[in-house]
Tab-separated table of C-alpha atoms and ligand atoms in Angstrom:
chain	number	residue	atom	x	y	z
A	1	MET	CA	0.099	-0.044	0.019
A	2	LYS	CA	1.260	3.313	-0.941
A	3	GLU	CA	0.241	6.614	1.275
A	4	PHE	CA	-1.935	7.471	-1.743
A	5	TYR	CA	-2.344	6.508	-5.358
A	6	THR	CA	-2.422	8.655	-8.449
A	7	LEU	CA	-4.171	9.087	-11.961
A	8	ALA	CA	-0.869	7.466	-13.451
A	9	ASP	CA	-1.415	4.489	-11.241
A	10	LEU	CA	-4.874	4.057	-12.186
A	11	LYS	CA	-3.757	4.294	-15.844
A	12	LYS	CA	-1.556	1.140	-15.406
A	13	TRP	CA	-3.791	-0.389	-12.634
A	14	LYS	CA	-3.765	-3.772	-14.304
A	15	THR	CA	0.176	-3.995	-13.519
A	16	THR	CA	-0.053	-2.002	-10.260
A	17	ALA	CA	-2.698	-3.715	-8.736
A	18	PRO	CA	-2.260	-7.489	-8.779
A	19	ASP	CA	0.280	-7.323	-6.027
A	20	ILE	CA	-2.219	-5.609	-3.672
A	21	ALA	CA	-4.200	-7.436	-1.218
A	22	PRO	CA	-7.107	-7.335	-0.598
A	23	ALA	CA	-7.982	-5.766	-3.903
A	24	ILE	CA	-8.544	-1.988	-3.916
A	25	ARG	CA	-12.078	-1.700	-5.312
A	26	LEU	CA	-12.970	1.529	-3.449
A	27	GLY	CA	-11.528	4.775	-2.617
A	28	ILE	CA	-11.363	8.622	-2.032
A	29	PHE	CA	-10.513	11.162	-4.781
A	30	GLY	CA	-9.340	14.310	-3.426
A	31	ASP	CA	-6.398	16.886	-3.629
A	32	PRO	CA	-4.993	16.996	-1.019
A	33	VAL	CA	-6.122	13.439	0.279
A	34	ALA	CA	-3.461	12.192	2.433
A	35	HIS	CA	-5.162	13.570	5.708
A	36	SER	CA	-8.532	11.928	4.806
A	37	LEU	CA	-9.943	9.731	7.706
A	38	SER	CA	-12.254	7.926	5.203
A	39	PRO	CA	-9.793	4.943	4.449
A	40	GLN	CA	-9.643	4.290	8.268
A	41	ILE	CA	-13.336	4.034	8.735
A	42	GLN	CA	-14.214	2.312	5.240
A	43	ASN	CA	-11.437	-0.259	5.707
A	44	ALA	CA	-12.792	-1.131	9.243
A	45	ALA	CA	-16.300	-1.430	7.851
A	46	LEU	CA	-15.064	-3.666	5.098
A	47	GLN	CA	-13.300	-5.956	7.509
A	48	ALA	CA	-16.073	-6.000	10.013
A	49	CYS	CA	-18.405	-7.252	7.235
A	50	GLY	CA	-16.007	-9.850	5.949
A	51	LEU	CA	-15.702	-8.306	2.506
A	52	ASP	CA	-12.306	-9.059	1.174
A	53	LEU	CA	-11.743	-5.694	-0.545
A	54	GLN	CA	-9.630	-2.471	0.104
A	55	TYR	CA	-10.394	1.295	0.216
A	56	ALA	CA	-7.488	3.620	-0.808
A	57	PRO	CA	-6.564	7.329	-0.945
A	58	PHE	CA	-6.215	8.849	-4.501
A	59	GLN	CA	-4.471	12.138	-4.909
A	60	ILE	CA	-6.366	13.356	-8.304
A	61	HIS	CA	-5.982	16.672	-9.578
A	62	ALA	CA	-8.991	18.825	-10.724
A	63	ASP	CA	-8.041	18.525	-14.245
A	64	GLU	CA	-7.616	14.739	-14.138
A	65	LEU	CA	-11.057	14.052	-12.587
A	66	GLY	CA	-12.954	12.937	-15.453
A	67	THR	CA	-10.232	10.730	-16.952
A	68	ALA	CA	-9.893	9.082	-13.555
A	69	LEU	CA	-13.669	8.354	-13.059
A	70	ARG	CA	-13.884	6.881	-16.504
A	71	LEU	CA	-11.439	4.308	-15.642
A	72	LEU	CA	-13.459	2.972	-12.651
A	73	PRO	CA	-15.973	0.681	-14.610
A	74	GLY	CA	-13.378	-1.084	-16.496
A	75	LEU	CA	-11.201	-1.561	-13.293
A	76	GLY	CA	-14.049	-3.264	-11.343
A	77	PHE	CA	-14.277	-0.525	-8.894
A	78	VAL	CA	-17.448	-0.639	-6.560
A	79	GLY	CA	-17.392	3.199	-5.893
A	80	VAL	CA	-15.414	6.134	-4.683
A	81	ASN	CA	-16.002	8.980	-2.345
A	82	LEU	CA	-15.155	12.707	-3.571
A	83	THR	CA	-13.705	15.299	-1.376
A	84	VAL	CA	-12.194	18.717	-1.931
A	85	PRO	CA	-12.079	19.988	-4.677
A	86	HIS	CA	-14.037	17.461	-6.671
A	87	LYS	CA	-17.701	17.463	-5.280
A	88	VAL	CA	-19.260	20.017	-7.705
A	89	ALA	CA	-17.234	18.781	-10.707
A	90	ALA	CA	-18.020	15.318	-10.164
A	91	ALA	CA	-21.709	15.972	-10.085
A	92	GLY	CA	-21.402	17.058	-13.748
A	93	LEU	CA	-19.323	14.076	-14.880
A	94	VAL	CA	-21.550	11.114	-13.707
A	95	ASP	CA	-23.964	9.290	-15.654
A	96	GLU	CA	-27.028	9.676	-13.093
A	97	LEU	CA	-27.733	11.647	-10.055
A	98	ASP	CA	-30.051	10.813	-7.155
A	99	PRO	CA	-32.479	13.505	-6.308
A	100	ALA	CA	-30.482	14.620	-3.257
A	101	ALA	CA	-27.354	14.907	-5.358
A	102	LYS	CA	-29.240	16.688	-8.078
A	103	GLN	CA	-30.709	19.171	-5.507
A	104	ALA	CA	-27.413	19.807	-3.882
A	105	GLY	CA	-25.469	20.136	-7.197
A	106	ALA	CA	-22.437	18.230	-5.569
A	107	ILE	CA	-21.720	14.597	-4.904
A	108	ASN	CA	-19.510	12.726	-2.355
A	109	THR	CA	-20.350	9.208	-3.490
A	110	ILE	CA	-20.172	7.326	-6.526
A	111	ARG	CA	-21.518	3.982	-7.191
A	112	VAL	CA	-20.464	2.044	-10.378
A	113	GLU	CA	-23.267	-0.020	-11.629
A	114	GLY	CA	-23.607	-1.853	-15.218
A	115	GLY	CA	-20.630	0.343	-16.381
A	116	LYS	CA	-22.406	3.762	-15.323
A	117	LEU	CA	-21.370	6.201	-12.693
A	118	LEU	CA	-24.266	6.890	-10.186
A	119	GLY	CA	-23.930	10.090	-8.054
A	120	PHE	CA	-25.100	10.486	-4.559
A	121	ASN	CA	-24.550	13.015	-1.787
A	122	THR	CA	-24.590	11.817	1.764
A	123	ASP	CA	-23.238	14.848	3.477
A	124	GLY	CA	-26.821	16.251	4.628
A	125	SER	CA	-28.251	12.862	5.467
A	126	GLY	CA	-25.071	12.206	7.629
A	127	PHE	CA	-25.373	15.467	9.485
A	128	ALA	CA	-28.985	14.660	10.295
A	129	ARG	CA	-28.043	11.127	11.564
A	130	ALA	CA	-25.059	12.896	13.581
A	131	ILE	CA	-27.563	15.309	15.225
A	132	ARG	CA	-29.840	12.603	16.251
A	133	GLN	CA	-26.748	10.558	17.850
A	134	GLU	CA	-25.228	13.407	19.481
A	135	PHE	CA	-28.398	15.162	21.131
A	136	SER	CA	-31.084	12.624	20.840
A	137	VAL	CA	-33.298	15.088	18.889
A	138	ASP	CA	-34.605	15.386	15.315
A	139	LEU	CA	-33.445	18.304	13.112
A	140	ARG	CA	-37.252	19.016	12.313
A	141	ASP	CA	-37.864	19.916	15.873
A	142	LEU	CA	-35.037	22.365	16.127
A	143	ARG	CA	-34.516	26.125	15.636
A	144	VAL	CA	-31.058	26.265	13.886
A	145	LEU	CA	-28.442	28.924	13.321
A	146	LEU	CA	-25.817	28.165	10.766
A	147	LEU	CA	-22.374	29.932	10.960
A	148	GLY	CA	-20.558	29.460	7.637
A	149	ALA	CA	-23.480	28.916	5.423
A	150	GLY	CA	-21.746	29.938	2.307
A	151	GLY	CA	-19.280	27.169	2.252
A	152	GLY	CA	-19.766	23.504	0.993
A	153	ALA	CA	-20.313	21.903	4.293
A	154	GLY	CA	-22.514	24.734	5.319
A	155	ARG	CA	-24.773	24.587	2.135
A	156	ALA	CA	-25.197	20.760	2.645
A	157	ILE	CA	-26.476	21.171	6.334
A	158	ALA	CA	-28.737	24.210	5.296
A	159	ARG	CA	-30.304	22.121	2.634
A	160	GLN	CA	-30.792	19.267	4.795
A	161	CYS	CA	-32.418	21.568	7.414
A	162	ALA	CA	-34.873	22.599	4.667
A	163	VAL	CA	-35.479	18.971	3.418
A	164	GLU	CA	-36.184	17.907	7.208
A	165	GLY	CA	-38.406	21.157	7.634
A	166	CYS	CA	-36.595	22.288	10.624
A	167	GLU	CA	-38.639	24.819	12.871
A	168	ARG	CA	-36.486	27.708	11.685
A	169	LEU	CA	-33.023	28.370	10.120
A	170	VAL	CA	-30.887	31.256	10.443
A	171	LEU	CA	-28.078	31.581	7.938
A	172	VAL	CA	-25.034	33.618	8.854
A	173	ASN	CA	-21.909	34.020	6.871
A	174	ARG	CA	-18.842	36.257	6.569
A	175	THR	CA	-19.667	37.081	2.887
A	176	PHE	CA	-23.355	37.981	3.736
A	177	GLU	CA	-24.489	37.732	-0.037
A	178	LYS	CA	-23.712	34.057	-0.085
A	179	ALA	CA	-26.146	33.631	2.840
A	180	GLU	CA	-28.836	35.604	1.345
A	181	GLN	CA	-28.571	33.858	-2.066
A	182	LEU	CA	-28.866	30.513	-0.141
A	183	ALA	CA	-31.987	31.824	1.826
A	184	ASP	CA	-33.571	32.687	-1.580
A	185	GLU	CA	-32.760	29.079	-2.797
A	186	LEU	CA	-34.494	27.572	0.226
A	187	ARG	CA	-37.447	29.944	0.696
A	188	SER	CA	-39.915	27.515	-0.571
A	189	SER	CA	-39.127	24.960	1.999
A	190	PHE	CA	-40.339	27.230	4.815
A	191	GLN	CA	-43.450	28.585	3.612
A	192	GLU	CA	-45.507	26.871	6.350
A	193	ALA	CA	-46.304	28.964	9.172
A	194	ARG	CA	-45.038	27.846	12.685
A	195	VAL	CA	-45.644	29.483	15.953
A	196	LEU	CA	-42.244	31.156	16.809
A	197	GLY	CA	-42.596	34.526	18.476
A	198	PRO	CA	-41.088	37.723	16.797
A	199	VAL	CA	-38.631	35.899	14.437
A	200	ALA	CA	-38.882	34.580	10.731
A	201	ARG	CA	-38.657	30.841	10.013
A	202	LEU	CA	-36.168	31.577	7.417
A	203	GLU	CA	-33.569	34.425	7.344
A	204	ALA	CA	-30.122	35.562	6.544
A	205	VAL	CA	-28.449	37.740	9.143
A	206	GLU	CA	-25.375	40.007	9.017
A	207	TRP	CA	-22.609	38.571	11.139
A	208	THR	CA	-22.536	41.262	14.113
A	209	GLU	CA	-22.469	40.552	17.676
A	210	ALA	CA	-25.837	42.323	18.321
A	211	ALA	CA	-27.679	40.277	15.481
A	212	LEU	CA	-25.986	37.043	16.678
A	213	ARG	CA	-27.148	37.935	20.359
A	214	PHE	CA	-30.900	38.442	19.393
A	215	GLN	CA	-31.030	35.288	17.246
A	216	ILE	CA	-29.165	32.896	19.791
A	217	ALA	CA	-31.913	33.874	22.116
A	218	ASN	CA	-34.388	32.214	19.683
A	219	ILE	CA	-32.465	29.143	18.380
A	220	ASP	CA	-31.801	25.652	19.948
A	221	LEU	CA	-28.926	24.370	17.787
A	222	LEU	CA	-25.760	26.459	16.783
A	223	ILE	CA	-23.658	24.956	14.171
A	224	ASN	CA	-20.003	25.981	12.995
A	225	ALA	CA	-19.437	25.309	9.505
A	226	THR	CA	-16.848	27.730	9.035
A	227	SER	CA	-13.316	26.586	8.685
A	228	LEU	CA	-12.384	28.391	11.854
A	229	GLY	CA	-10.847	26.514	14.625
A	230	MET	CA	-8.666	24.035	12.524
A	231	ARG	CA	-5.728	26.009	13.249
A	232	ARG	CA	-4.483	26.964	16.875
A	233	SER	CA	-4.016	30.644	15.915
A	234	ASP	CA	-7.587	30.985	14.571
A	235	PRO	CA	-9.744	33.541	16.366
A	236	PRO	CA	-12.845	32.065	18.380
A	237	VAL	CA	-15.863	31.683	15.806
A	238	LEU	CA	-17.731	34.009	18.069
A	239	ALA	CA	-17.575	35.710	21.558
A	240	ASP	CA	-17.922	33.382	24.336
A	241	SER	CA	-20.374	35.666	26.100
A	242	LEU	CA	-22.906	34.721	23.214
A	243	LEU	CA	-22.933	31.098	24.282
A	244	ALA	CA	-25.877	30.252	26.719
A	245	PRO	CA	-26.836	27.029	28.431
A	246	HIS	CA	-29.988	26.458	26.533
A	247	LEU	CA	-27.863	25.760	23.362
A	248	MET	CA	-26.909	22.474	21.422
A	249	VAL	CA	-23.631	23.383	19.796
A	250	TYR	CA	-22.457	21.305	16.618
A	251	ASP	CA	-18.830	22.064	15.409
A	252	THR	CA	-18.122	20.608	12.074
A	253	ILE	CA	-14.342	20.801	13.048
A	254	TYR	CA	-12.872	17.736	14.616
A	255	THR	CA	-9.141	18.419	14.930
A	256	PRO	CA	-8.821	18.867	17.856
A	257	ALA	CA	-11.301	16.767	19.127
A	258	ARG	CA	-12.437	19.244	21.730
A	259	THR	CA	-12.427	22.243	19.607
A	260	ILE	CA	-12.332	25.716	20.927
A	261	LEU	CA	-15.836	26.329	20.343
A	262	MET	CA	-16.863	23.265	22.069
A	263	HIS	CA	-14.645	24.275	25.034
A	264	ALA	CA	-16.299	27.536	25.362
A	265	ALA	CA	-19.823	26.186	24.842
A	266	VAL	CA	-19.382	23.599	27.695
A	267	GLU	CA	-17.983	26.340	29.832
A	268	ALA	CA	-20.961	28.382	29.177
A	269	GLY	CA	-23.262	25.319	30.339
A	270	ALA	CA	-24.405	24.141	26.698
A	271	ARG	CA	-24.135	20.798	25.110
A	272	ALA	CA	-21.465	20.280	22.586
A	273	ALA	CA	-20.255	18.037	20.002
A	274	ASN	CA	-17.554	17.844	17.322
A	275	GLY	CA	-17.862	16.868	13.389
A	276	LEU	CA	-16.563	13.325	13.751
A	277	SER	CA	-20.081	12.007	13.979
A	278	MET	CA	-20.992	13.762	10.796
A	279	LEU	CA	-17.870	12.306	9.155
A	280	LEU	CA	-18.935	8.703	10.624
A	281	HIS	CA	-22.462	8.853	9.361
A	282	GLN	CA	-21.864	10.298	6.056
A	283	GLY	CA	-19.349	7.214	5.753
A	284	ALA	CA	-21.881	5.004	6.824
A	285	LEU	CA	-24.448	6.098	4.251
A	286	SER	CA	-21.708	5.696	1.544
A	287	PHE	CA	-21.172	2.210	2.524
A	288	GLU	CA	-24.805	1.400	2.570
A	289	THR	CA	-25.015	2.969	-1.027
A	290	TRP	CA	-22.254	0.648	-2.375
A	291	PHE	CA	-23.276	-2.641	-0.656
A	292	ASP	CA	-27.143	-2.246	-0.082
A	293	ARG	CA	-26.591	-3.473	3.610
A	294	ASP	CA	-26.401	-1.635	7.125
A	295	ALA	CA	-22.939	-0.125	7.837
A	296	PRO	CA	-21.130	-1.604	10.784
A	297	LEU	CA	-21.322	1.505	12.629
A	298	GLU	CA	-19.604	0.310	15.882
A	299	ALA	CA	-16.493	-1.012	14.031
A	300	MET	CA	-16.321	2.471	12.106
A	301	ARG	CA	-16.837	4.603	15.256
A	302	LYS	CA	-14.016	2.475	16.767
A	303	ALA	CA	-11.724	3.215	13.756
A	304	LEU	CA	-12.223	7.018	14.458
A	305	LYS	CA	-11.466	6.262	18.198
A	306	LEU	CA	-15.084	7.869	19.110
A	307	PRO	CA	-16.499	6.756	22.444
A	308	LEU	CA	-18.939	3.982	22.038
B	1	ATR	P1	-15.516	25.251	1.096
B	1	ATR	O1	-16.244	24.694	2.119
B	1	ATR	O2	-16.469	25.857	-0.102
B	1	ATR	O3	-14.218	24.770	0.552
B	1	ATR	P2	-14.040	27.250	2.544
B	1	ATR	O4	-13.251	28.286	1.905
B	1	ATR	O5	-13.422	26.387	3.222
B	1	ATR	O6	-15.317	26.741	1.637
B	1	ATR	O7	-15.023	28.126	3.689
B	1	ATR	C1	-15.873	27.752	4.359
B	1	ATR	C2	-16.776	28.656	5.203
B	1	ATR	O8	-15.996	29.240	6.114
B	1	ATR	C3	-17.301	29.722	4.309
B	1	ATR	O9	-18.578	30.018	4.709
B	1	ATR	C4	-16.388	30.781	4.602
B	1	ATR	O10	-16.917	32.050	4.561
B	1	ATR	P3	-16.934	33.096	3.291
B	1	ATR	O11	-18.136	32.477	2.294
B	1	ATR	O12	-17.176	34.459	3.656
B	1	ATR	O13	-15.590	32.804	2.452
B	1	ATR	C5	-16.182	30.548	6.002
B	1	ATR	N1	-14.856	31.063	6.593
B	1	ATR	C6	-13.586	30.857	6.267
B	1	ATR	N2	-12.736	31.702	7.007
B	1	ATR	C7	-13.326	32.402	7.944
B	1	ATR	C8	-13.137	33.465	8.675
B	1	ATR	N3	-11.789	33.848	8.791
B	1	ATR	N4	-14.291	33.971	9.274
B	1	ATR	C9	-15.459	33.809	9.057
B	1	ATR	N5	-15.891	32.766	8.073
B	1	ATR	C10	-14.859	32.116	7.532
């Protein structure tokens, strides 16, 4: 096994692959890809199910994606995951898209079937399952505030909140126009009236302390989908004084495991979770897409060293 494979390896796969056992029939395409935890969780799942296959990382540049994908059916691949920067481009390169993927305009999972590439997006439904697991509540019962609504993860989460019909959704983004545009896209899902007090069911708000303070009094779940918190030098996503005991706080960041935001949330008496559960559940849903069977969640969770 190499640290990662490349398009050059795929092109001569019939000479590269025979030496590798178990056979590589699944993988993740990304650039960079070496840091990905997906091989860890998917290989644990394959082993737990007694499937004699292997999942490997592939470093594929943006301009190589089409060529790499087209090689998969001929090489007997079951499927692949897509990560940065491929999710949007891949949606335009596959033969068919499932409805969630079509709506998202981005995919993170491909299944190879009868020589065709079928595209799926498990990010949103993985997020919904993660919230249920972490806080024992359904998204549809929650009033949600999403920081970082303009990024890839933020858009997938916002769309899922709309699909599940959450009580209320507040979109916040450094570049305000992106939050506004997303609110416009999702408006039709929030027509039905709910009893919410003096606030709208769906709105994009400016990222100011005053606006956040008002909104946080009227939400249950606060999500960080910005990239803030990955580096030790990052400033806090929001002022500690905005965090309150009634909140559930979900940070899509998971390195460090107890993120800066989680720490501040727990100090404020709130409940908090990191993004590993989202990674776990989107991976489990990919596995289910490939093999039409339940994913061995406990084995996958163990591979991520999450508490059982
Ligand atoms: P993607 O997920 O599409 O790769 P990204 O560049 O990683 O995008 O950014 C993810 C999110 O983090 C975006 O919502 C981004 O805000 P902008 O749309 O304004 O770029 C947000 N983000 C990144 N750095 C940030 C910062 N320093 N402060 C606030 N938000 C930030």
